[in-house]
Amino acid sequence: MPIEIGHVEAIFRYPVKSMRGERLDAAQLGWHGLEGDRRLAFRRMEDRSGFPWLTASKLPELVLFAPERREDGAQGDLPTHVRTPNGEEMPVFGEDLATEVGRRYGAPVQMMQLKHGIFDDACISVIASDTVREIARLAGRSLDVRRFRPNIVVRLLQNVPFQEDEWLGGVLSFGEGDDAPAITVTMHDVRCSMVNLDPDTASPAPEVLKAVVRANENNAGIYGTVTRIGRLAVGQTILLHPSTRHEFRKQL
C-alpha cells in the first residue's frame, strides 16, 4: 500500500560535474536522470584511473564556476558558457576555460560530454530538508541544502531526520496517476568532503561531515534508479511504495 511521505520542495540540476547547480521549478526525468544533469565534466588528462573526472574534492573552487545558457547558441539543456569566480564568461568547450581550470588545479584538463551523464554512484539523489536541518543543528551552523548537491529535496509530512534510510528497496513516485515518474531507492548516499564546502564561497567547514558521520554513519539521503520517466515539478506529492522485502517502519 503506497504511503504519502511528503512533497517535492526543490529540484536541482548540475550541468557540469561539481560546478554550481541550477534550481528548477520542473524538469524531465529520463532513464539517465534529469535531462541535462551532469552531462559535462572536466577530465584530468594525466589521470589513467577509472575515475578521471575533476571534482570539487580535488579543486574546491570548482563549485564557484557557474554554467550558463545563451539562447542563441543553446542546444537542449546543455550550457553554452561558464562564468568563472572572477566574473569572466567563457565558452564551455573553449580553450580559455580549460586553461583557467587547469591553472587552478595545477594540471591539464579537458571538457568532456557524455550522453548518459557522469555520476559517482547513481543518476538521482534525494534528501529531506529535515535531514539537512538536523545536520546543521549537530554541526552548530546554518547550512544551505546546496552543500548536499541533491536532485530532489523532499519536505516530509512527518519531521523525522534521516527518514530516507527507511525507503531503501522501495519505490518513490512523484505526482498523481499510474504514469507518475518513479525511482527505485537503491542505496544510501554516503557522504564525502563535498558537504564541507560552502556553495557560495567554497570555504570548508569540516564539522559538517563530522556531524553526518556522528549522526548517521556518514549517510545523508539516498540514491535511486529511474523506473518510470516523466515530468518532475515542485509541489508534487511523493508516494513511497515499500519493498515487499521490507516494511516501512513507522517511527513517526
CSV table of C-alpha atoms in Angstrom, one decimal:
chain,number,residue,atom,x,y,z
A,1,MET,CA,0.0,0.0,0.0
A,2,PRO,CA,1.6,3.3,-1.0
A,3,ILE,CA,2.4,5.8,1.8
A,4,GLU,CA,2.4,9.5,1.2
A,5,ILE,CA,5.6,10.8,2.7
A,6,GLY,CA,5.7,14.5,1.6
A,7,HIS,CA,6.1,16.6,-1.5
A,8,VAL,CA,8.8,17.9,-3.8
A,9,GLU,CA,10.3,21.0,-2.2
A,10,ALA,CA,13.1,21.8,-4.7
A,11,ILE,CA,14.7,20.4,-7.8
A,12,PHE,CA,18.3,20.9,-8.8
A,13,ARG,CA,20.3,20.1,-11.9
A,14,TYR,CA,24.1,20.3,-12.3
A,15,PRO,CA,25.0,20.7,-16.0
A,16,VAL,CA,28.8,20.4,-15.3
A,17,LYS,CA,30.0,18.0,-12.7
A,18,SER,CA,31.0,19.8,-9.4
A,19,MET,CA,30.1,23.2,-10.8
A,20,ARG,CA,27.3,25.4,-9.5
A,21,GLY,CA,23.8,23.9,-10.0
A,22,GLU,CA,20.5,25.2,-11.3
A,23,ARG,CA,17.3,25.4,-9.2
A,24,LEU,CA,14.3,24.4,-11.3
A,25,ASP,CA,10.6,24.6,-11.0
A,26,ALA,CA,10.2,21.5,-13.2
A,27,ALA,CA,12.4,19.0,-15.1
A,28,GLN,CA,12.1,16.0,-17.3
A,29,LEU,CA,13.1,12.7,-15.5
A,30,GLY,CA,14.6,10.4,-18.1
A,31,TRP,CA,16.2,6.9,-17.9
A,32,HIS,CA,19.5,8.5,-17.1
A,33,GLY,CA,18.4,11.0,-14.5
A,34,LEU,CA,17.3,14.6,-15.0
A,35,GLU,CA,17.7,15.8,-18.6
A,36,GLY,CA,20.9,17.9,-18.8
A,37,ASP,CA,22.2,16.7,-15.4
A,38,ARG,CA,26.0,16.2,-15.2
A,39,ARG,CA,26.3,15.6,-18.9
A,40,LEU,CA,29.6,17.5,-18.9
A,41,ALA,CA,32.7,17.2,-16.7
A,42,PHE,CA,36.4,18.0,-16.8
A,43,ARG,CA,38.7,15.1,-17.4
A,44,ARG,CA,42.1,15.1,-15.7
A,45,MET,CA,44.2,14.4,-18.8
A,46,GLU,CA,47.1,12.9,-16.9
A,47,ASP,CA,44.9,10.6,-14.8
A,48,ARG,CA,44.7,7.0,-16.0
A,49,SER,CA,42.3,5.7,-13.3
A,50,GLY,CA,38.8,4.5,-13.8
A,51,PHE,CA,37.5,7.8,-12.5
A,52,PRO,CA,39.5,10.6,-14.2
A,53,TRP,CA,36.9,13.4,-13.5
A,54,LEU,CA,37.9,16.6,-11.8
A,55,THR,CA,35.6,17.2,-8.8
A,56,ALA,CA,35.5,19.8,-6.1
A,57,SER,CA,37.0,17.3,-3.6
A,58,LYS,CA,40.2,18.0,-5.6
A,59,LEU,CA,39.5,21.6,-6.6
A,60,PRO,CA,37.1,23.2,-4.1
A,61,GLU,CA,36.7,26.4,-6.0
A,62,LEU,CA,35.1,24.4,-8.9
A,63,VAL,CA,31.8,25.0,-7.1
A,64,LEU,CA,32.1,28.7,-7.8
A,65,PHE,CA,32.1,28.2,-11.6
A,66,ALA,CA,28.6,28.8,-12.9
A,67,PRO,CA,27.3,27.2,-16.2
A,68,GLU,CA,25.1,29.4,-18.2
A,69,ARG,CA,22.9,29.1,-21.4
A,70,ARG,CA,22.8,31.7,-24.1
A,71,GLU,CA,19.7,31.2,-26.2
A,72,ASP,CA,21.4,32.0,-29.5
A,73,GLY,CA,23.8,29.0,-29.1
A,74,ALA,CA,21.9,26.7,-26.7
A,75,GLN,CA,21.4,23.1,-27.6
A,76,GLY,CA,18.9,21.3,-25.4
A,77,ASP,CA,19.7,21.5,-21.7
A,78,LEU,CA,23.4,22.0,-22.1
A,79,PRO,CA,25.2,25.2,-21.1
A,80,THR,CA,26.9,27.3,-23.7
A,81,HIS,CA,29.2,29.3,-21.4
A,82,VAL,CA,30.7,29.2,-17.9
A,83,ARG,CA,31.1,32.2,-15.6
A,84,THR,CA,34.3,32.0,-13.6
A,85,PRO,CA,34.7,33.1,-10.0
A,86,ASN,CA,36.3,36.3,-11.4
A,87,GLY,CA,33.1,37.0,-13.4
A,88,GLU,CA,34.5,36.2,-16.9
A,89,GLU,CA,32.3,34.3,-19.3
A,90,MET,CA,34.0,31.7,-21.4
A,91,PRO,CA,32.6,29.2,-23.9
A,92,VAL,CA,32.0,25.8,-22.2
A,93,PHE,CA,34.2,23.9,-24.7
A,94,GLY,CA,36.7,26.7,-25.3
A,95,GLU,CA,40.4,26.6,-24.6
A,96,ASP,CA,40.3,29.6,-22.3
A,97,LEU,CA,38.0,27.7,-19.8
A,98,ALA,CA,40.1,24.6,-19.8
A,99,THR,CA,43.2,26.6,-19.3
A,100,GLU,CA,41.7,28.6,-16.4
A,101,VAL,CA,40.5,25.4,-14.6
A,102,GLY,CA,43.8,23.6,-15.3
A,103,ARG,CA,45.8,26.5,-13.9
A,104,ARG,CA,43.8,26.4,-10.7
A,105,TYR,CA,44.1,22.7,-10.5
A,106,GLY,CA,47.7,22.5,-11.4
A,107,ALA,CA,47.4,20.1,-14.3
A,108,PRO,CA,45.8,20.0,-17.7
A,109,VAL,CA,42.1,19.2,-18.1
A,110,GLN,CA,39.7,18.7,-20.9
A,111,MET,CA,35.9,19.3,-21.0
A,112,MET,CA,34.1,16.1,-21.9
A,113,GLN,CA,30.4,15.4,-22.8
A,114,LEU,CA,28.8,12.0,-22.0
A,115,LYS,CA,25.3,11.4,-23.4
A,116,HIS,CA,24.2,9.4,-20.3
A,117,GLY,CA,25.8,11.5,-17.7
A,118,ILE,CA,28.8,11.3,-15.4
A,119,PHE,CA,27.7,10.1,-12.0
A,120,ASP,CA,29.6,8.7,-9.0
A,121,ASP,CA,27.1,6.1,-7.9
A,122,ALA,CA,23.6,6.6,-9.3
A,123,CYS,CA,21.8,9.1,-11.5
A,124,ILE,CA,19.3,10.5,-9.0
A,125,SER,CA,19.9,11.7,-5.5
A,126,VAL,CA,17.2,12.7,-2.9
A,127,ILE,CA,17.4,14.2,0.5
A,128,ALA,CA,14.9,15.5,3.0
A,129,SER,CA,15.1,19.1,4.2
A,130,ASP,CA,14.6,17.8,7.8
A,131,THR,CA,17.8,15.7,7.4
A,132,VAL,CA,19.7,18.9,6.4
A,133,ARG,CA,18.3,20.8,9.4
A,134,GLU,CA,19.4,18.1,11.8
A,135,ILE,CA,22.9,18.0,10.4
A,136,ALA,CA,23.0,21.8,10.7
A,137,ARG,CA,21.9,21.6,14.3
A,138,LEU,CA,24.6,19.0,15.1
A,139,ALA,CA,27.3,21.0,13.2
A,140,GLY,CA,26.3,24.2,15.0
A,141,ARG,CA,25.8,26.3,11.9
A,142,SER,CA,23.3,27.3,9.3
A,143,LEU,CA,23.5,25.0,6.2
A,144,ASP,CA,22.4,25.6,2.6
A,145,VAL,CA,20.9,22.5,1.1
A,146,ARG,CA,23.0,23.1,-1.9
A,147,ARG,CA,26.0,21.7,0.0
A,148,PHE,CA,24.5,18.3,-0.4
A,149,ARG,CA,24.0,18.6,-4.2
A,150,PRO,CA,20.7,16.8,-4.4
A,151,ASN,CA,18.5,16.4,-7.4
A,152,ILE,CA,15.3,16.3,-5.3
A,153,VAL,CA,14.7,17.9,-1.9
A,154,VAL,CA,11.7,16.4,0.0
A,155,ARG,CA,9.6,18.2,2.5
A,156,LEU,CA,8.3,15.4,4.8
A,157,LEU,CA,4.9,15.2,6.2
A,158,GLN,CA,6.4,13.9,9.5
A,159,ASN,CA,9.5,15.8,10.6
A,160,VAL,CA,11.9,12.8,11.1
A,161,PRO,CA,15.5,13.4,10.0
A,162,PHE,CA,17.3,10.5,8.1
A,163,GLN,CA,13.9,9.0,7.3
A,164,GLU,CA,15.3,8.4,3.8
A,165,ASP,CA,17.1,5.3,5.2
A,166,GLU,CA,13.7,3.6,5.6
A,167,TRP,CA,13.0,3.9,1.9
A,168,LEU,CA,15.7,1.5,0.8
A,169,GLY,CA,14.4,-1.1,-1.5
A,170,GLY,CA,11.1,0.8,-2.1
A,171,VAL,CA,9.9,3.0,-5.0
A,172,LEU,CA,9.3,6.7,-4.8
A,173,SER,CA,6.7,8.1,-7.2
A,174,PHE,CA,6.2,11.8,-7.9
A,175,GLY,CA,2.8,13.2,-8.7
A,176,GLU,CA,-0.6,11.5,-9.3
A,177,GLY,CA,-1.5,8.6,-11.6
A,178,ASP,CA,-0.1,5.4,-12.8
A,179,ASP,CA,2.2,7.2,-15.2
A,180,ALA,CA,3.9,9.4,-12.5
A,181,PRO,CA,7.7,9.4,-12.7
A,182,ALA,CA,9.3,7.0,-10.3
A,183,ILE,CA,12.6,5.8,-8.9
A,184,THR,CA,13.7,2.7,-7.1
A,185,VAL,CA,15.7,3.5,-4.0
A,186,THR,CA,18.9,1.5,-4.3
A,187,MET,CA,21.5,2.8,-1.8
A,188,HIS,CA,22.4,5.2,0.9
A,189,ASP,CA,24.1,8.4,-0.2
A,190,VAL,CA,27.5,8.0,1.6
A,191,ARG,CA,28.9,11.5,2.0
A,192,CYS,CA,32.4,12.9,1.3
A,193,SER,CA,34.1,16.2,1.9
A,194,MET,CA,31.9,18.0,-0.7
A,195,VAL,CA,29.4,18.7,2.1
A,196,ASN,CA,32.0,20.7,3.9
A,197,LEU,CA,32.2,23.3,1.1
A,198,ASP,CA,30.1,26.5,1.2
A,199,PRO,CA,28.4,26.7,-2.2
A,200,ASP,CA,28.9,30.5,-2.4
A,201,THR,CA,32.5,30.8,-1.1
A,202,ALA,CA,34.0,27.3,-1.3
A,203,SER,CA,35.2,27.8,2.3
A,204,PRO,CA,35.5,24.4,4.1
A,205,ALA,CA,33.7,23.5,7.3
A,206,PRO,CA,34.9,20.1,8.5
A,207,GLU,CA,32.3,20.0,11.2
A,208,VAL,CA,29.6,19.3,8.6
A,209,LEU,CA,30.9,15.9,7.5
A,210,LYS,CA,31.8,15.1,11.1
A,211,ALA,CA,28.1,15.7,12.1
A,212,VAL,CA,26.9,13.3,9.3
A,213,VAL,CA,29.3,10.6,10.5
A,214,ARG,CA,28.3,11.0,14.1
A,215,ALA,CA,24.6,11.2,13.4
A,216,ASN,CA,24.1,8.5,10.8
A,217,GLU,CA,27.2,6.6,10.0
A,218,ASN,CA,28.2,9.0,7.2
A,219,ASN,CA,24.8,8.6,5.3
A,220,ALA,CA,22.6,11.5,4.4
A,221,GLY,CA,19.9,11.0,1.7
A,222,ILE,CA,19.6,8.2,-0.9
A,223,TYR,CA,20.4,7.3,-4.5
A,224,GLY,CA,17.9,5.9,-6.9
A,225,THR,CA,17.5,4.3,-10.3
A,226,VAL,CA,14.8,5.6,-12.7
A,227,THR,CA,12.0,3.1,-13.2
A,228,ARG,CA,9.4,5.3,-14.9
A,229,ILE,CA,10.1,8.5,-16.8
A,230,GLY,CA,8.1,11.7,-16.7
A,231,ARG,CA,7.8,15.3,-15.6
A,232,LEU,CA,9.0,16.3,-12.1
A,233,ALA,CA,7.7,19.5,-10.6
A,234,VAL,CA,8.0,21.4,-7.3
A,235,GLY,CA,4.9,20.7,-5.2
A,236,GLN,CA,4.2,17.2,-6.4
A,237,THR,CA,3.1,14.7,-3.9
A,238,ILE,CA,5.6,11.9,-3.2
A,239,LEU,CA,4.4,8.4,-2.5
A,240,LEU,CA,6.5,5.5,-1.1
A,241,HIS,CA,5.7,2.1,-2.4
A,242,PRO,CA,7.5,-0.1,0.2
A,243,SER,CA,9.6,-3.1,-0.9
A,244,THR,CA,7.9,-6.5,-0.4
A,245,ARG,CA,11.0,-7.5,1.5
A,246,HIS,CA,11.0,-4.5,3.9
A,247,GLU,CA,8.1,-2.9,5.7
A,248,PHE,CA,8.3,0.8,6.1
A,249,ARG,CA,8.8,1.2,9.8
A,250,LYS,CA,6.5,3.9,11.1
A,251,GLN,CA,8.6,5.6,13.7
A,252,LEU,CA,6.6,8.7,13.3
